[in-house]
XYZ file of C-alpha atoms in Angstrom:
445
model
C 6.214 -42.529 112.769
C 8.187 -45.631 113.533
C 7.986 -48.701 111.384
C 6.583 -50.607 114.339
C 3.530 -48.366 114.613
C 1.837 -50.097 111.675
C 3.233 -53.602 111.679
C 1.474 -56.899 111.003
C 1.858 -59.583 113.620
C 1.390 -62.372 111.118
C 1.626 -62.811 107.393
C -2.148 -63.136 107.151
C -2.818 -59.836 108.905
C -0.401 -58.153 106.522
C -1.984 -59.508 103.332
C -5.554 -58.584 104.257
C -4.744 -54.857 104.647
C -2.755 -55.100 101.407
C -5.893 -56.343 99.642
C -7.821 -53.296 100.885
C -5.057 -50.857 99.966
C -4.523 -52.426 96.541
C -8.269 -52.199 95.868
C -8.149 -48.507 96.738
C -5.265 -47.996 94.297
C -7.187 -49.924 91.655
C -10.151 -47.595 92.220
C -7.955 -44.515 91.785
C -6.491 -45.710 88.483
C -9.848 -47.068 87.327
C -11.450 -43.647 87.748
C -8.859 -42.158 85.397
C -9.456 -44.569 82.512
C -13.100 -45.603 82.924
C -14.197 -42.235 81.544
C -12.154 -42.525 78.360
C -14.384 -44.967 76.465
C -17.422 -42.860 77.384
C -15.889 -39.670 75.948
C -17.717 -39.907 72.587
C -21.067 -40.241 74.407
C -20.086 -37.453 76.780
C -19.289 -35.221 73.830
C -22.739 -35.840 72.376
C -24.648 -35.729 75.655
C -23.149 -32.468 76.941
C -22.138 -30.946 73.595
C -18.400 -30.899 74.338
C -15.475 -30.101 72.058
C -11.929 -31.515 72.212
C -10.859 -29.043 74.932
C -13.901 -29.851 77.070
C -13.263 -33.573 76.750
C -9.636 -33.201 77.774
C -10.657 -31.188 80.855
C -13.057 -33.932 81.973
C -9.900 -36.055 82.263
C -7.446 -33.341 83.311
C -9.638 -31.851 86.067
C -9.224 -35.141 87.902
C -5.594 -35.698 86.985
C -4.483 -32.147 87.842
C -6.237 -32.010 91.218
C -4.912 -35.470 91.961
C -1.349 -34.809 90.870
C -0.868 -31.333 92.291
C -2.291 -32.224 95.729
C -0.595 -35.608 96.142
C 2.372 -34.078 97.942
C 0.014 -32.366 100.376
C -1.926 -35.619 100.750
C 1.206 -37.604 101.519
C 2.428 -35.028 104.006
C -1.032 -34.923 105.635
C -0.768 -38.655 106.264
C 2.544 -38.195 108.061
C 1.192 -35.272 110.102
C -2.332 -36.477 110.988
C -2.045 -40.249 110.618
C -2.074 -42.412 107.506
C -5.271 -44.320 108.265
C -7.238 -41.195 109.179
C -6.292 -39.341 105.990
C -6.892 -42.460 103.886
C -10.451 -42.824 105.226
C -11.125 -39.125 104.616
C -9.953 -39.491 101.034
C -12.095 -42.555 100.263
C -15.222 -40.890 101.698
C -14.603 -37.706 99.679
C -13.983 -39.781 96.542
C -17.319 -41.584 96.982
C -19.228 -38.295 97.401
C -17.554 -36.726 94.349
C -18.314 -39.783 92.207
C -21.974 -39.349 93.089
C -21.768 -35.682 92.104
C -20.236 -36.573 88.722
C -22.992 -39.129 88.059
C -25.635 -36.453 88.664
C -23.894 -33.632 86.720
C -25.995 -31.888 84.088
C -23.388 -29.635 82.480
C -19.648 -29.394 81.843
C -18.905 -27.030 84.751
C -20.567 -29.310 87.308
C -18.897 -32.391 85.861
C -15.439 -30.806 85.833
C -15.930 -29.591 89.419
C -16.974 -33.070 90.555
C -13.996 -34.594 88.781
C -11.697 -32.105 90.524
C -13.120 -33.091 93.938
C -12.625 -36.737 92.957
C -8.995 -35.831 92.367
C -8.745 -34.259 95.828
C -10.069 -37.463 97.402
C -7.648 -39.545 95.349
C -4.775 -37.261 96.402
C -5.533 -38.072 100.034
C -6.011 -41.819 99.676
C -3.364 -42.802 97.096
C -0.154 -41.696 98.861
C -1.352 -42.827 102.278
C -2.287 -46.229 100.829
C 1.184 -46.668 99.328
C 2.803 -45.423 102.555
C 0.918 -48.056 104.563
C 2.030 -50.745 102.114
C 5.665 -49.644 102.468
C 5.331 -49.640 106.250
C 3.594 -53.006 106.478
C 6.181 -54.616 104.208
C 9.423 -52.963 105.137
C 11.980 -55.033 103.225
C 12.941 -58.266 101.516
C 10.882 -60.563 99.271
C 7.594 -59.624 100.991
C 8.040 -55.981 99.997
C 8.883 -57.080 96.459
C 5.742 -59.204 96.324
C 3.622 -56.371 97.744
C 4.978 -53.909 95.196
C 4.312 -56.483 92.490
C 0.661 -56.511 93.548
C 0.700 -52.704 93.642
C 2.171 -52.444 90.174
C -0.323 -54.977 88.842
C -3.397 -53.127 90.094
C -1.940 -49.804 88.943
C -1.470 -51.103 85.428
C -4.570 -53.276 85.246
C -6.751 -50.443 86.548
C -6.118 -48.501 83.357
C -7.087 -51.360 81.066
C -9.935 -52.554 83.308
C -11.357 -49.027 83.264
C -11.515 -49.122 79.491
C -13.226 -52.538 79.574
C -15.746 -51.631 82.271
C -16.332 -48.186 80.775
C -17.099 -49.729 77.398
C -19.564 -52.258 78.780
C -21.343 -49.732 80.990
C -21.528 -46.802 78.575
C -22.774 -49.059 75.777
C -25.559 -50.466 77.958
C -26.469 -47.623 80.310
C -24.897 -44.386 79.035
C -21.996 -42.229 80.232
C -23.393 -41.557 83.721
C -23.023 -45.233 84.610
C -19.211 -44.970 84.571
C -19.495 -42.659 87.586
C -22.341 -44.480 89.311
C -20.291 -47.684 89.496
C -17.524 -45.924 91.426
C -19.854 -44.979 94.307
C -20.473 -48.453 95.839
C -16.858 -49.439 95.158
C -15.561 -46.424 97.097
C -18.044 -46.968 99.938
C -16.982 -50.632 100.180
C -13.301 -49.681 100.347
C -14.062 -47.157 103.107
C -15.936 -49.748 105.172
C -13.267 -52.425 104.703
C -10.488 -49.981 105.564
C -12.293 -48.953 108.753
C -12.365 -52.589 109.899
C -9.085 -53.994 108.600
C -6.438 -51.278 108.480
C -4.332 -50.932 111.634
C -4.227 -47.590 113.398
C -1.016 -45.554 113.338
C 0.424 -42.716 115.372
C 0.509 -39.248 113.759
C 3.968 -37.669 113.622
C 2.672 -34.131 114.061
C 4.107 -31.062 112.393
C 2.621 -28.514 110.004
C 1.422 -28.490 106.419
C 3.035 -26.240 103.835
C -0.169 -24.625 102.563
C 1.535 -21.780 100.618
C 3.673 -24.355 98.810
C 0.616 -26.502 98.049
C -1.249 -23.478 96.645
C 1.716 -22.436 94.489
C 2.258 -25.881 92.972
C -1.470 -26.437 92.365
C -2.011 -23.105 90.592
C 1.283 -23.425 88.734
C 0.505 -26.863 87.320
C -3.043 -25.832 86.401
C -1.823 -22.745 84.538
C 0.938 -24.688 82.800
C -1.399 -27.464 81.640
C -4.077 -24.997 80.532
C -1.515 -23.022 78.561
C 0.014 -26.060 76.867
C -3.356 -27.628 75.966
C -4.727 -24.382 74.512
C -1.532 -22.878 73.079
C -1.971 -19.923 75.469
C 1.621 -19.003 76.202
C 0.965 -16.297 78.862
C -0.613 -19.036 80.994
C 2.472 -21.195 80.430
C 4.656 -18.318 81.644
C 2.481 -17.829 84.737
C 2.670 -21.559 85.447
C 6.464 -21.575 85.200
C 6.715 -18.560 87.532
C 4.423 -20.175 90.096
C 6.416 -23.407 90.001
C 9.607 -21.371 90.511
C 7.898 -19.749 93.510
C 7.048 -23.219 94.803
C 10.717 -24.250 94.657
C 11.720 -21.059 96.486
C 9.106 -21.701 99.186
C 10.386 -25.258 99.635
C 13.876 -23.969 100.427
C 12.546 -21.519 103.029
C 9.778 -23.592 104.646
C 10.359 -25.258 108.007
C 8.049 -28.110 106.912
C 8.326 -28.258 103.113
C 6.187 -30.540 100.977
C 9.343 -31.833 99.276
C 12.317 -31.770 101.672
C 15.679 -31.823 99.922
C 16.743 -34.803 102.035
C 14.329 -37.207 100.337
C 15.577 -36.255 96.876
C 19.103 -37.114 98.011
C 18.042 -40.584 99.205
C 19.011 -43.467 96.934
C 17.490 -43.148 93.467
C 14.400 -41.220 94.613
C 15.030 -38.165 92.403
C 15.806 -40.225 89.306
C 12.830 -42.539 89.843
C 10.442 -39.596 90.046
C 11.794 -37.984 86.880
C 11.317 -41.264 85.042
C 7.860 -41.811 86.545
C 6.752 -38.403 85.245
C 7.748 -39.415 81.712
C 6.127 -42.842 82.033
C 2.984 -41.153 83.388
C 2.801 -39.020 80.239
C 2.892 -42.152 78.076
C 0.433 -44.060 80.280
C -2.277 -41.387 80.447
C -1.887 -40.441 76.786
C -2.214 -44.080 75.725
C -5.400 -44.753 77.698
C -6.908 -41.462 76.502
C -6.193 -41.796 72.772
C -6.297 -45.570 72.247
C -10.060 -45.926 72.989
C -10.808 -42.891 70.786
C -8.688 -44.386 67.993
C -10.495 -47.701 68.244
C -13.953 -46.124 68.104
C -13.375 -43.329 65.592
C -10.897 -45.025 63.226
C -11.396 -48.769 63.599
C -15.157 -48.456 64.127
C -15.330 -50.413 67.385
C -18.307 -50.070 69.694
C -17.621 -49.127 73.333
C -18.086 -52.769 74.365
C -15.699 -54.020 71.666
C -13.205 -51.360 72.691
C -13.340 -52.558 76.276
C -13.073 -56.250 75.443
C -10.027 -55.728 73.253
C -8.207 -54.260 76.276
C -8.200 -57.643 78.039
C -4.865 -58.835 76.547
C -3.293 -55.542 77.610
C -4.628 -55.917 81.159
C -3.490 -59.546 81.404
C 0.004 -58.721 80.145
C 0.361 -55.858 82.636
C -0.638 -58.249 85.439
C 1.842 -60.940 84.378
C 4.662 -58.439 83.914
C 3.995 -56.887 87.331
C 4.124 -60.369 88.916
C 7.294 -61.351 87.076
C 9.293 -58.138 87.542
C 10.215 -58.572 91.255
C 11.357 -62.114 90.451
C 13.475 -60.955 87.524
C 15.235 -58.368 89.682
C 16.494 -61.142 91.964
C 18.526 -62.457 89.019
C 19.196 -59.373 86.889
C 20.258 -55.772 87.623
C 17.255 -53.562 88.333
C 18.341 -51.052 85.692
C 18.419 -53.766 83.025
C 14.909 -54.952 83.912
C 13.589 -51.372 83.812
C 15.297 -50.559 80.507
C 14.147 -53.831 78.965
C 10.545 -53.097 79.892
C 10.777 -49.596 78.432
C 12.208 -50.978 75.178
C 9.169 -53.260 74.870
C 6.880 -50.298 75.553
C 8.543 -48.138 72.878
C 8.367 -50.986 70.354
C 4.677 -51.535 71.058
C 3.854 -47.844 70.617
C 5.827 -47.660 67.375
C 3.999 -50.740 66.088
C 0.658 -49.193 67.069
C 1.520 -46.032 65.137
C 1.879 -48.128 61.954
C -1.544 -49.771 62.309
C -3.728 -49.259 59.202
C -7.090 -47.513 59.459
C -8.853 -50.673 58.228
C -6.923 -53.012 60.521
C -8.491 -55.738 62.635
C -7.866 -56.539 66.282
C -5.511 -59.397 65.409
C -3.541 -57.450 62.821
C -3.492 -53.976 64.369
C -3.899 -54.242 68.158
C -2.994 -57.614 69.668
C 0.766 -57.525 69.069
C 1.243 -53.899 70.210
C -0.977 -54.534 73.265
C 1.217 -57.408 74.450
C 4.420 -55.372 74.135
C 2.888 -52.267 75.732
C 1.439 -54.275 78.628
C 4.776 -55.944 79.379
C 6.550 -52.593 79.309
C 4.054 -50.765 81.506
C 3.972 -53.560 84.094
C 7.768 -53.705 84.424
C 8.111 -49.920 84.397
C 5.570 -49.199 87.118
C 6.866 -51.885 89.497
C 10.521 -50.944 89.096
C 10.012 -47.187 89.391
C 7.764 -47.583 92.443
C 10.438 -49.714 94.109
C 13.184 -47.225 93.191
C 11.140 -44.339 94.583
C 10.974 -46.019 98.002
C 14.439 -47.606 98.211
C 16.260 -46.403 101.320
C 13.486 -44.017 102.428
C 13.029 -43.940 106.255
C 9.666 -45.131 107.592
C 8.896 -41.628 108.858
C 8.978 -40.319 105.277
C 6.922 -43.142 103.756
C 3.862 -40.917 103.256
C 6.020 -38.296 101.576
C 7.636 -40.889 99.285
C 4.247 -42.318 98.351
C 2.869 -38.864 97.613
C 5.909 -37.854 95.584
C 5.949 -40.818 93.205
C 2.184 -40.671 92.698
C 2.410 -36.907 92.143
C 5.093 -37.128 89.487
C 3.139 -39.844 87.682
C -0.066 -37.798 87.616
C 1.615 -34.458 86.917
C 3.602 -36.016 84.093
C 0.355 -37.534 82.848
C -1.523 -34.214 82.877
C 1.207 -32.256 81.099
C 1.878 -35.165 78.746
C -1.809 -35.388 77.826
C -1.847 -31.656 77.082
C 1.198 -32.042 74.818
C -0.196 -35.122 73.058
C -3.557 -33.399 72.562
C -1.715 -30.588 70.778
C 0.185 -33.142 68.679
C -3.077 -34.870 67.732
C -4.438 -31.669 66.156
C -1.815 -31.896 63.399
C -0.507 -35.468 63.528
C -3.701 -37.357 64.349
C -3.673 -40.577 66.326
C -0.589 -41.868 64.520
C 1.293 -38.738 65.540
C 0.322 -39.147 69.204
C 1.526 -42.767 69.296
C 4.810 -41.775 67.635
C 5.236 -38.960 70.171
C 4.547 -41.396 73.045
C 7.186 -43.771 71.632
C 9.703 -40.917 71.487
C 8.962 -40.006 75.129
C 9.616 -43.645 76.049
C 12.947 -43.619 74.194
C 13.907 -40.496 76.150
C 12.996 -42.353 79.348
C 15.319 -45.218 78.382
C 18.182 -42.800 77.792
C 17.664 -41.106 81.161
C 17.507 -44.534 82.845
C 21.085 -45.302 81.790
C 22.280 -41.833 82.792
C 20.614 -41.519 86.215
C 20.086 -45.054 87.563
C 22.951 -47.128 88.940
C 23.450 -50.579 87.464
C 22.846 -52.304 90.814
C 19.761 -50.270 91.764
C 16.832 -52.239 93.303
C 17.695 -55.851 92.933
């Protein structure tokens, strides 16, 4: 697909599709975090234990993450707009199914189908953004918007989830997604420009291997079931072997050799682990330890959401004056400091003494990290591989999040909430170290 096949004729026509695509990305991230505040009510309503609660989150994240590569490739093969619309419609139907679920199995199945819909719409949405805004300050501004909605969606989900679950119960956090998804589908149908499919084939054996491998690996890590971990590792090794032999692989070697794509995806996986773990455990910590109601938990996320938004807006402007690696590392340092501060919060702390300071540091770090790594993942990628690049960076974020959540859940069994925040800070420090090893000093200015 050439870059001219989806190209705005004026600035206005470019920003309107961006608004639709950014709203779709917001919806995807929102659906990950909106459930978290409702987890205590879900546990009571459906009689769930810790493993069941984690699978309500991981069913979505795993389906989403493991199928993102297939979703991105499908956009290149069948057309970005067509696959995007299919994904939003499927997401709306699955959200309705989750709202009506009467047991854990039905809810987990609906969440998995939600993840499939998200895996179709998220990479194609990012690919259309990258194609509409091919270079220069406009791409930087567009990615700033993208980073903002990605970060704010997590905090906004906690806020909205708290307000809804407190007033209307846990089912309301799924009901609210239905009209939002339908609205995005209708707006996309009217406003998104058509594009020309590139053709080709999908690597279905590779998609099956990576999906089953990641599911087995996450299940094994979360439950301490090491045979499942071994099966997951073997299936992922099979996936890599299939990629080398396939005529149309999900992850062609050429894209990993482009610019800083490989490094950006490694770092995004680690940041995804911190991001998902934070928005899973922080609401539980606030309700179980600090005694906050769901509404209070949601409202106290507002400073975090605002800081993520400001940092996402400021990051592209900072990179015009400072090396991209320095901006990324600086943001990660703030994130690590905020997590370490959060780990020291007392059990009888107040919002001002225990949460506000860490929230500001964490928000600044997440905003800078998401924007910079998204830009790095697309730097130098040809327009014809934009769907693949969008799928890859979203996949590594979600896969890292799923495996990271499994690891942090295991840590929480012995170290409690403090242990999980310390572990998240250590993962962030590892990310900083890898940044200096793998990213060039002049990357993404």
